[in-house]
Coordinates of C-alpha atoms in Angstrom, one line a residue:
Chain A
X29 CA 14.7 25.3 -4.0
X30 CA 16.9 23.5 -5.7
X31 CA 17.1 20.7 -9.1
X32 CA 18.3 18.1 -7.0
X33 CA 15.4 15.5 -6.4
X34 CA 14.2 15.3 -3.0
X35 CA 12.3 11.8 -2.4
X36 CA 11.1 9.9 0.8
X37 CA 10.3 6.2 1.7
X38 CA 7.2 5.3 3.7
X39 CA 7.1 2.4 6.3
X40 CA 3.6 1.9 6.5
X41 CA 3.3 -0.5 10.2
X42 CA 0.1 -2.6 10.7
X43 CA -1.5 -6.3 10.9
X44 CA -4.7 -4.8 9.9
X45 CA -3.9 -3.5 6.2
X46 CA -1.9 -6.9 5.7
X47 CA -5.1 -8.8 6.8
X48 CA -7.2 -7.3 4.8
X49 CA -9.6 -5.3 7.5
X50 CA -8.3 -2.2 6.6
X51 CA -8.2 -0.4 3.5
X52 CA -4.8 2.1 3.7
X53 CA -5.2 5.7 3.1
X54 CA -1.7 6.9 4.6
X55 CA 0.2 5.8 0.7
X56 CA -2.4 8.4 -0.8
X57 CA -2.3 10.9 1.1
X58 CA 1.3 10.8 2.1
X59 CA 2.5 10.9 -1.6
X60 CA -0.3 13.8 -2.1
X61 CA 1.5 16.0 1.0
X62 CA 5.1 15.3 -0.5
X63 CA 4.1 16.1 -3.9
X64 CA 3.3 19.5 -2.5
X65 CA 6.7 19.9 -0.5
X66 CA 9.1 18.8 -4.0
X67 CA 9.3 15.4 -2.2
X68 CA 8.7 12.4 -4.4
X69 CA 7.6 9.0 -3.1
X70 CA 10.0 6.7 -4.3
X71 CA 8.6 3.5 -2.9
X72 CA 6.2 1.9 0.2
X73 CA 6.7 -0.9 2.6
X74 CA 3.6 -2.3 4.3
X75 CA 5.4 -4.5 7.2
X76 CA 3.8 -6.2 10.2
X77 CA 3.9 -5.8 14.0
X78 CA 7.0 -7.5 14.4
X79 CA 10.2 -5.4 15.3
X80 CA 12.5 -7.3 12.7
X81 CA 10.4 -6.4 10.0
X82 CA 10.0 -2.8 11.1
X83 CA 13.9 -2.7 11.6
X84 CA 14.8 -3.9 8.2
X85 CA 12.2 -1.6 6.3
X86 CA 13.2 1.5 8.3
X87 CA 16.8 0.9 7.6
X88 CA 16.7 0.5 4.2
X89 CA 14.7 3.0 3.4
X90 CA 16.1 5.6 6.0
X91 CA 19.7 4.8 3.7
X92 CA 18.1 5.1 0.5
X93 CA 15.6 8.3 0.5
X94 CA 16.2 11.8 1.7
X95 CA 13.4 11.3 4.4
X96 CA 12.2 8.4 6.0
X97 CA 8.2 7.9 7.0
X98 CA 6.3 5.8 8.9
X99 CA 2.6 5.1 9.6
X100 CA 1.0 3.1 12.8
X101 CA 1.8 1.4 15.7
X102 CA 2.3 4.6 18.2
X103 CA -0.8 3.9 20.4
X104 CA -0.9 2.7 23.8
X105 CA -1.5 -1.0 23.2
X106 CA 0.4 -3.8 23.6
X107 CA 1.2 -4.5 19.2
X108 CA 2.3 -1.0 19.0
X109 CA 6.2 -0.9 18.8
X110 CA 7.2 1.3 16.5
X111 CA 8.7 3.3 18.7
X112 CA 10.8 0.1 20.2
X113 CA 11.4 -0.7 16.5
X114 CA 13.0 2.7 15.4
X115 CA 14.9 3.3 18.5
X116 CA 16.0 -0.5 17.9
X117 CA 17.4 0.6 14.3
X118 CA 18.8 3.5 15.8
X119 CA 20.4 1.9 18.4
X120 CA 19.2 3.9 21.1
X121 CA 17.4 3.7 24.3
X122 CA 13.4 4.1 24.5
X123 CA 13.0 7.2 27.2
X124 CA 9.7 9.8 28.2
X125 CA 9.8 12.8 26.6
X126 CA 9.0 15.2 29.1
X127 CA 7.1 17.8 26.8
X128 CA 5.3 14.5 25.4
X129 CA 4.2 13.8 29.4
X130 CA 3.2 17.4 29.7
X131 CA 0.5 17.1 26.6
X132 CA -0.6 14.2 27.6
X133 CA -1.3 14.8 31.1
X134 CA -3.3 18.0 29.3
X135 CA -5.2 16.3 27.4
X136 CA -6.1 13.4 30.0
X137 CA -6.5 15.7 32.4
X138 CA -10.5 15.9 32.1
X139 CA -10.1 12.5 30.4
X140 CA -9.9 10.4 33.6
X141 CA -6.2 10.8 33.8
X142 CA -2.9 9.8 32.9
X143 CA -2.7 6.1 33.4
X144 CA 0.9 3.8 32.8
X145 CA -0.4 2.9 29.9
X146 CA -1.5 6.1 28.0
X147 CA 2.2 6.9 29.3
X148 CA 3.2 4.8 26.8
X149 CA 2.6 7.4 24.2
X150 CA 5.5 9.0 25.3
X151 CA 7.9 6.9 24.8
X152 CA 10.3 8.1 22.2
X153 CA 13.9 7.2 20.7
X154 CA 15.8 9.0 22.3
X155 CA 17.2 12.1 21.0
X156 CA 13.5 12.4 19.3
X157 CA 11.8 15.8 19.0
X158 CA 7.5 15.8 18.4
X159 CA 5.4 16.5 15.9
X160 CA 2.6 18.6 16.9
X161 CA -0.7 16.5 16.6
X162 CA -3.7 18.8 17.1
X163 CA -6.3 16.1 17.0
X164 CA -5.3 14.1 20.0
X165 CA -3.1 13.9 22.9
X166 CA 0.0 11.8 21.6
X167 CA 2.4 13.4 18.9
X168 CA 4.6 11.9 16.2
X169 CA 7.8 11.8 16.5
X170 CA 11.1 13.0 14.1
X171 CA 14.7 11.7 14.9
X172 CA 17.3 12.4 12.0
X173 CA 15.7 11.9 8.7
X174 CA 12.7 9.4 10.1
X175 CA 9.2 11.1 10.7
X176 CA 6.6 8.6 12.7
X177 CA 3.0 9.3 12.5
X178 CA -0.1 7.8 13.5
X179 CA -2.0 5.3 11.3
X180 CA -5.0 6.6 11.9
X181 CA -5.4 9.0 8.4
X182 CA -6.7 11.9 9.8
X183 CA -5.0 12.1 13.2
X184 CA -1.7 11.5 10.7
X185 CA -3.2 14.6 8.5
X186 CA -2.7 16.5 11.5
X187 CA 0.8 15.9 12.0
X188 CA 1.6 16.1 8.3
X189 CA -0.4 20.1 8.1
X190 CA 2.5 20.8 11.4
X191 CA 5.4 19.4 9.4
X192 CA 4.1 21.5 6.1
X193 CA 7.1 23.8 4.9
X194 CA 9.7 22.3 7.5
X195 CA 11.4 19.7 4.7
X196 CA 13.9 20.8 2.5
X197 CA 12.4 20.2 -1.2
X198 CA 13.1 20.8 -5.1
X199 CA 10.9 22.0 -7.4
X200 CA 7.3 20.6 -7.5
X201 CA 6.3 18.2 -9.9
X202 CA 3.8 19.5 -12.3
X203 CA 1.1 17.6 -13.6
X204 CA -1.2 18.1 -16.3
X205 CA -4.0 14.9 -17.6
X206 CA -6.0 14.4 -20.7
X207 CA -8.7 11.8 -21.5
X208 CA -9.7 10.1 -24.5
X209 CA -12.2 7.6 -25.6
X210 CA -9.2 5.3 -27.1
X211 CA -7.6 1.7 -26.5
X212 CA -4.0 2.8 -24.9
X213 CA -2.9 -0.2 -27.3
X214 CA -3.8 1.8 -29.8
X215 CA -1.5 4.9 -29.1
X216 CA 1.1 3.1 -27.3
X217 CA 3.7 4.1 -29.7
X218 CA 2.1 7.8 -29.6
X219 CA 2.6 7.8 -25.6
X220 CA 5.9 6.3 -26.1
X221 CA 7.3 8.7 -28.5
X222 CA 6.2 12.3 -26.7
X223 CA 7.4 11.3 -23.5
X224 CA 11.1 10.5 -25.4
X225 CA 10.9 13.7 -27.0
X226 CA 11.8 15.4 -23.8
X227 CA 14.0 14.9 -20.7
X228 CA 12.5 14.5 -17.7
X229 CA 8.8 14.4 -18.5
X230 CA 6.8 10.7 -17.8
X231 CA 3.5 10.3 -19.1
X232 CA 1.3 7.7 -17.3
X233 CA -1.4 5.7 -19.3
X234 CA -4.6 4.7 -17.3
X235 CA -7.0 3.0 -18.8
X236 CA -10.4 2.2 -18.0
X237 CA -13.8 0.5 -19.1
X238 CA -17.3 2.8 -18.7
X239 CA -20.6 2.3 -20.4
X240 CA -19.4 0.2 -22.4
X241 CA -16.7 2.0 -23.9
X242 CA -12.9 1.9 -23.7
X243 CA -11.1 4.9 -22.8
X244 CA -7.8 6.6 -20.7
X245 CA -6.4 9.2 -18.7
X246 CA -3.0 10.4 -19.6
X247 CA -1.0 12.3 -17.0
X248 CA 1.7 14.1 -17.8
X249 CA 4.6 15.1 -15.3
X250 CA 7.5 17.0 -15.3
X251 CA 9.0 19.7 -12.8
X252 CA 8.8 22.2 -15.6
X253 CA 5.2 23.6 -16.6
X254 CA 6.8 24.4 -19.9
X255 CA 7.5 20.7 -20.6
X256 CA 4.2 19.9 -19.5
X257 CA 2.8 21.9 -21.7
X258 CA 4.5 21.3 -25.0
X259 CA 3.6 17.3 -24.1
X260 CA 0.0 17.8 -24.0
X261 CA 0.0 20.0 -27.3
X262 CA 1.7 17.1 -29.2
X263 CA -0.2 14.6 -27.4
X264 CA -3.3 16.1 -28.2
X265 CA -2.4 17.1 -31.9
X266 CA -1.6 13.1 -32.4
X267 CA -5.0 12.2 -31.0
X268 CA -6.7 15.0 -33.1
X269 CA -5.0 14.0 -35.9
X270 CA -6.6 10.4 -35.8
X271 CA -10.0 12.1 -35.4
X272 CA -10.3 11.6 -31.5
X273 CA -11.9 14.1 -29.3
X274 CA -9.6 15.0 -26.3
X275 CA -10.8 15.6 -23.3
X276 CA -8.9 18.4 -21.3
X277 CA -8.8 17.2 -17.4
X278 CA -9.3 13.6 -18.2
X279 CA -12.4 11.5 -18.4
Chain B
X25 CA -4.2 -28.6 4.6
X26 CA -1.6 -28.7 7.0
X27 CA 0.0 -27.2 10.1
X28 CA 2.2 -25.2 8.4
X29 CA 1.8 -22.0 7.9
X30 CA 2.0 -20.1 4.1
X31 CA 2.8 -17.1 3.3
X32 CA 2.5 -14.9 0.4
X33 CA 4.3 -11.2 -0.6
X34 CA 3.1 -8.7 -3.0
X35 CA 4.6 -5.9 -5.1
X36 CA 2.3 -3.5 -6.3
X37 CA 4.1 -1.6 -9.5
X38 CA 3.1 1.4 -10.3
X39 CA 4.1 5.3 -10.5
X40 CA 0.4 6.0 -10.2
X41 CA 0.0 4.6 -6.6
X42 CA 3.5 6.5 -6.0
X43 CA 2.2 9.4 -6.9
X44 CA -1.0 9.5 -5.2
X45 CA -3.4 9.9 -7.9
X46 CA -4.6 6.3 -8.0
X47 CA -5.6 4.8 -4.1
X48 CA -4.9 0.7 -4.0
X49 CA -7.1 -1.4 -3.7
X50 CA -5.0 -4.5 -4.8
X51 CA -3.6 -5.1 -1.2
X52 CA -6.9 -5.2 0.8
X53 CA -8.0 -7.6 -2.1
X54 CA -5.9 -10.0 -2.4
X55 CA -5.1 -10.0 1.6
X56 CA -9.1 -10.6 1.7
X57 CA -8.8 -13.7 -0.7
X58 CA -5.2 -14.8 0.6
X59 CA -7.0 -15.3 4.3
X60 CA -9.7 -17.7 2.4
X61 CA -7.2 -19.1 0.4
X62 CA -5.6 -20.3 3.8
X63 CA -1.9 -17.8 2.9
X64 CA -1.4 -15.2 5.0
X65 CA 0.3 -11.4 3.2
X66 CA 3.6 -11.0 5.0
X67 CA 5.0 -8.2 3.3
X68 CA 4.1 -5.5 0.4
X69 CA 6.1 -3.2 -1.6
X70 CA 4.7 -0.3 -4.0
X71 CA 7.9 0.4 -6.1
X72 CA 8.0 2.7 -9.2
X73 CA 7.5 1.8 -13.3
X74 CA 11.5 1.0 -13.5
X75 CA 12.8 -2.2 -13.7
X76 CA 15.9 -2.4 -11.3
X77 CA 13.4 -1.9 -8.7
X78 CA 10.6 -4.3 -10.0
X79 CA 13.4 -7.3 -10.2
X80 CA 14.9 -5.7 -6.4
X81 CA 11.7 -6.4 -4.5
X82 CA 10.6 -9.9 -6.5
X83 CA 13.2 -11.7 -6.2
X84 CA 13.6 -10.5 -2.2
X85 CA 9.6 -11.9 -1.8
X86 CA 9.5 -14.8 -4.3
X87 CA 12.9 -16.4 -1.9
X88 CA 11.2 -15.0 1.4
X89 CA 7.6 -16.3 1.0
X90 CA 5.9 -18.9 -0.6
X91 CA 4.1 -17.3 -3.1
X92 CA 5.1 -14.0 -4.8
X93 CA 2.3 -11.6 -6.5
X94 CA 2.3 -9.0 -8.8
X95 CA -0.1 -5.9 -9.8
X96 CA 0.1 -3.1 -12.7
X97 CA 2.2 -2.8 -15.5
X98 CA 1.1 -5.4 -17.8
X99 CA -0.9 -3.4 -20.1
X100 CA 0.6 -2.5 -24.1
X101 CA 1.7 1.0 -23.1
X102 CA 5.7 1.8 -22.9
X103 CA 5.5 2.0 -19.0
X104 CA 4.1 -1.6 -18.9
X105 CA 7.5 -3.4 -18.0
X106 CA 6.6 -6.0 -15.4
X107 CA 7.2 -8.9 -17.6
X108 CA 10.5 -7.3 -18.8
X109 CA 10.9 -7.1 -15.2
X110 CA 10.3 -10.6 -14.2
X111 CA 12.2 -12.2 -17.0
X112 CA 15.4 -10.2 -16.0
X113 CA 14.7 -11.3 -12.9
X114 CA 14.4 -15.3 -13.2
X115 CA 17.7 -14.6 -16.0
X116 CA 15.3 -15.9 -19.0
X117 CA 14.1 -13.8 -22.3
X118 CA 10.6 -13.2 -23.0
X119 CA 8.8 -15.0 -25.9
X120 CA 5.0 -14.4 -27.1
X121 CA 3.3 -17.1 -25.7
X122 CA 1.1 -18.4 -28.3
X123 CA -2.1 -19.4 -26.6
X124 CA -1.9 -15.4 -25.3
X125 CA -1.6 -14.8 -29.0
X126 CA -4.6 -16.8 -29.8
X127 CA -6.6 -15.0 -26.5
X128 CA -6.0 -11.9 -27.9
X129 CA -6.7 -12.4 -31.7
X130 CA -10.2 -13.7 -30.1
X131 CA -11.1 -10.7 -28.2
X132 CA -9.7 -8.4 -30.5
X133 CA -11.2 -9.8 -34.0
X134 CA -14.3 -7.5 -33.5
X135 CA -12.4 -4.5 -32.2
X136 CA -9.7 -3.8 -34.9
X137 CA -7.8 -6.2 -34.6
X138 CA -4.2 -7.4 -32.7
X139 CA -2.0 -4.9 -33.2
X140 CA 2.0 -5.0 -32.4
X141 CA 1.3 -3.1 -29.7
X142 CA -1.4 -5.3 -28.3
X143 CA 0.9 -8.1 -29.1
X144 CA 3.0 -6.9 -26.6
X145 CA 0.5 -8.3 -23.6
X146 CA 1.2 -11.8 -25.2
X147 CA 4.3 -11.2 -24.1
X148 CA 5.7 -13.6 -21.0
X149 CA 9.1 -14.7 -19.1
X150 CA 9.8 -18.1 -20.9
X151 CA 8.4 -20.8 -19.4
X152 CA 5.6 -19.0 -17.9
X153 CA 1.9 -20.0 -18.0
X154 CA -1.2 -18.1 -18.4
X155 CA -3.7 -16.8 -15.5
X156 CA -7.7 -16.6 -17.2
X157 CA -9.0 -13.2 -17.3
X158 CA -12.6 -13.1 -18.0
X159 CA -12.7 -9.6 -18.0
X160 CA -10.4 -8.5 -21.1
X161 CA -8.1 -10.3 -23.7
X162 CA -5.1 -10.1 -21.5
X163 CA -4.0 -12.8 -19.3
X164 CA -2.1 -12.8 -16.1
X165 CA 1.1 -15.1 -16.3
X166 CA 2.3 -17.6 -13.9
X167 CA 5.7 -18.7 -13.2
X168 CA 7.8 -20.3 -10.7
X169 CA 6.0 -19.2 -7.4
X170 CA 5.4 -15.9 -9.2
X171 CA 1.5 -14.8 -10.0
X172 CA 1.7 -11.6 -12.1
X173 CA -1.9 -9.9 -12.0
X174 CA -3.6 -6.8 -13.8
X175 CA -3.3 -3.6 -11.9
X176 CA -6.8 -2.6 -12.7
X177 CA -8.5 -4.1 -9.7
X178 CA -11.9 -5.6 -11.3
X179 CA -9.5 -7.5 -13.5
X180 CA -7.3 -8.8 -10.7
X181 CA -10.5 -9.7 -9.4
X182 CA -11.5 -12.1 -12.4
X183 CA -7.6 -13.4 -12.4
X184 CA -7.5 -14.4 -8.7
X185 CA -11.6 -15.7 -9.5
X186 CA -8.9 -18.0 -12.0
X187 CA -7.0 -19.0 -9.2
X188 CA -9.0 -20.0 -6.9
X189 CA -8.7 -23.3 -5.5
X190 CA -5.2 -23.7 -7.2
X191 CA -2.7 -22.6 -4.5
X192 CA -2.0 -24.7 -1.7
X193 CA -3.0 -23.8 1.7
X194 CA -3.0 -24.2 5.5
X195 CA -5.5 -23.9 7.8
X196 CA -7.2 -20.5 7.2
X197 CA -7.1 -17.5 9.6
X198 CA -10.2 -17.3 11.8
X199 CA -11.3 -13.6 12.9
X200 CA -13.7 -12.4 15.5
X201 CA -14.5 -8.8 16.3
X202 CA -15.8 -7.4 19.3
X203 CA -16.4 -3.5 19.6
X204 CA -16.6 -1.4 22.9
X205 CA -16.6 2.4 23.9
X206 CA -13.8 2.6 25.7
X207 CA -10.3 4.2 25.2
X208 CA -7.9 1.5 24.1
X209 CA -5.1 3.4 26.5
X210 CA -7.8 2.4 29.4
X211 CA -7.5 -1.6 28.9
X212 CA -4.2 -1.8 27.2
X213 CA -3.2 -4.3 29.6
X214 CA -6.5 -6.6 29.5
X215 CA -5.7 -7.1 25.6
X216 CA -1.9 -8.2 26.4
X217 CA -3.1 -10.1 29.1
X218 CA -5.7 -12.4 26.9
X219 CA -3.4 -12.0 23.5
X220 CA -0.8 -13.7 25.7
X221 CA -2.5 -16.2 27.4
X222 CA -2.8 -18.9 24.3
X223 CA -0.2 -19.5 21.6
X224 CA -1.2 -18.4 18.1
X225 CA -3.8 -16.1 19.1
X226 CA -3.4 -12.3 18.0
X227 CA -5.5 -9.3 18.9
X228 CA -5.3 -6.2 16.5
X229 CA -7.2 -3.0 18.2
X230 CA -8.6 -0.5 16.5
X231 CA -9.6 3.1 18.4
X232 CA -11.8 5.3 16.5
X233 CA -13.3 8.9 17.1
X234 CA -16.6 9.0 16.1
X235 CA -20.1 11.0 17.6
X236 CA -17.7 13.0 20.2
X237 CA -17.1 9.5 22.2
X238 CA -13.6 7.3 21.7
X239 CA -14.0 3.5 21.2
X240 CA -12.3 0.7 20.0
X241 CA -12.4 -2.7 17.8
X242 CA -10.8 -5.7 18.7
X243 CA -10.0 -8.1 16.2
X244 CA -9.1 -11.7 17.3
X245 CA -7.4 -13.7 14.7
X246 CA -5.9 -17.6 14.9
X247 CA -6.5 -20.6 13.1
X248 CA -8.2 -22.2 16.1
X249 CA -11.9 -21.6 16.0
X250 CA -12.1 -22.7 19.7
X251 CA -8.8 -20.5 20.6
X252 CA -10.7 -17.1 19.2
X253 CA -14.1 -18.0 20.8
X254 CA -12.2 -18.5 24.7
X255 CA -10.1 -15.4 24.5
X256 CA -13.3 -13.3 22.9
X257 CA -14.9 -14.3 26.1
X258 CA -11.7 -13.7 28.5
X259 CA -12.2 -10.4 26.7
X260 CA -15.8 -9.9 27.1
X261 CA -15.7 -10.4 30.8
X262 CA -12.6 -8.5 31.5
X263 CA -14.5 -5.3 29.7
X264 CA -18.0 -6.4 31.2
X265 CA -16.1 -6.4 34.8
X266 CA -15.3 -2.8 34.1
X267 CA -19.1 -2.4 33.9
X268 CA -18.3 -1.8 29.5
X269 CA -20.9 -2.7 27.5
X270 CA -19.4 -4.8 24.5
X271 CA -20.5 -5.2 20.7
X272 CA -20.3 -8.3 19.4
X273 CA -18.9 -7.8 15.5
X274 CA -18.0 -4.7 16.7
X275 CA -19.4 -1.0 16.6

């Protein structure tokens, strides 16, 4: 623990969430997980399958955050080079990890066996160590500060619950919402002024139209509960004092 | 129409999606109406409410694709600095735009009327034009090859209902799915062997895990109708050979 500001990148790899056919889940629940370490998401790249765009995305964001993820393209088929990318950006040679082998020739073993191509999920940068991945046969991978999981959310849950606890963190952002039946145009200057009033605290304003009715959520975060705290009490008493209801929670 | 082949990037802005309490949607929309559109999403970035890296990732996508999109921060609140953002980034000041004005006095004439605050979503990078939005008072902006939408997704729904038509085009992206239960690992090769075999063509797959039995989507995509039908039934008989039953529009 310290109060330096941990943060991360996320390379998320795949044709199918730039089409349109698939809806990501990995942004979520990534930033969710690294909230939980003292990691903060600082931004998200959604590339294609094409090595050059992986390359460029990994090597920014390798350089720029503490800890470098990605999402997709570790299968066994033929638009799966993340691995090939990475090592690429590394500048290091593609080899088969032998413990990788030795779990998937477990896990194929009933499962018709371990063909060339399911091989190919063994195939690491080398220098690479696993990630443990408890729902099927092929890990992630973690070389320096990058972490390469599988784009399939919950096989990429998995490897996320075996790296919980192993990253250096700070402290934990705190976070504490409200809702009201308001415009936000109406308290902008309200939202604006609390979340001057003390270092380190952001307020987020998200609006939203229900039966009929404008209202918001209002999240407020900080690293210190305190903070929090004393945000929402003026936040609230400036609703209150306009004769609003506040909603403790959010709407 | 034409031959060649356009291309759009997108920056979603937004602390909320960084943080994980909000889940996208804006990338799997507008990649769905790019594809009809005849543009194809090369590239998205999720960067944080601050404006070095709002200007960082425009002005990288508006000189690398043809068209450059926008979602979130345009509402009144004191994190809504995407048209700060913009302006900075084309080097020009930001002016209330007066038909904006007018929009808003409209819709807000029955519901307290237009605020400075509110005022503020008048607000555009000189130069710009307005983007229709049906659903509330505030308009989405136009400039340059820029298209800055709502981040509330049923409102950058109604903005790109605005534009569509309006963007120029190629030929659009035809898709095909065909679904089997099989392990992708097990015909890895087949799927390199057809994507390969004409120019254009690309096939995503897609294992799942579902009812205690592994299976896979394949998605062939190209602008050639008659291109996606042959290699869907290279496909079909390579997995039917194999004695595989296949799904078409997949399982």
């Amino acid at each position: 623990m310290s109060d330096r500001i941990w943060t991360a990148g996320l390379t998320v790899i795949g044709d199918e969430i730039l089409s349109g056919r698939t809806q990501d889940k990995n942004v979520a629940q990534l930033a969710t997980w690294l909230n939980a370490q003292g990691i903060r998401l600082g931004e998200v790249r959604v590339v294609a399958d094409r090595q050059e765009a992986i390359v460029e995305a990994v090597d920014t964001l390798r350089a720029r955050y503490d800890y470098c993820f990605t999402t997709g393209g570790i299968g066994p088929t033929h638009d799966d080079i993340t691995v090939d990318a990475i090592a690429a950006a590394l500048g290091v040679p593609v080899v088969i990890h032998p413990e990788a082998r030795a779990m998937l020739e477990a896990h194929y073993e009933t499962r018709g066996g371990l063909t060339d191509m399911r091989l190919r999920m063994a195939r690491v940068p080398e220098g690479a160590s696993l990630i443990a991945n408890r729902m099927s046969g092929a890990p992630g991978i973690h070389i320096g500060n990058i972490y390469v999981l599988a784009g399939v959310p919950h096989i990429a849950a998995g490897m996320l619950d075996a790296l919980t606890g192993q990253l250096e963190g700070g402290l934990p952002l705190v976070a504490r919402t409200i809702g009201c039946w308001v415009a936000e145009s109406e308290i902008a200057e309200l939202l604006a002024t609390v979340e001057r009033s003390r270092e380190g605290v952001t307020i987020g304003s998200y609006p939203f139209f229900r039966e009929g009715r404008v209202g918001a959520n209002f999240v407020v975060r900080s690293t210190s509960q305190e903070d929090v705290d004393a945000s929402i009490a003026d936040l609230t008493a400036g609703l209150e004092g306009q004769g609003r209801t506040v909603v403790e929670g959010g709407i």
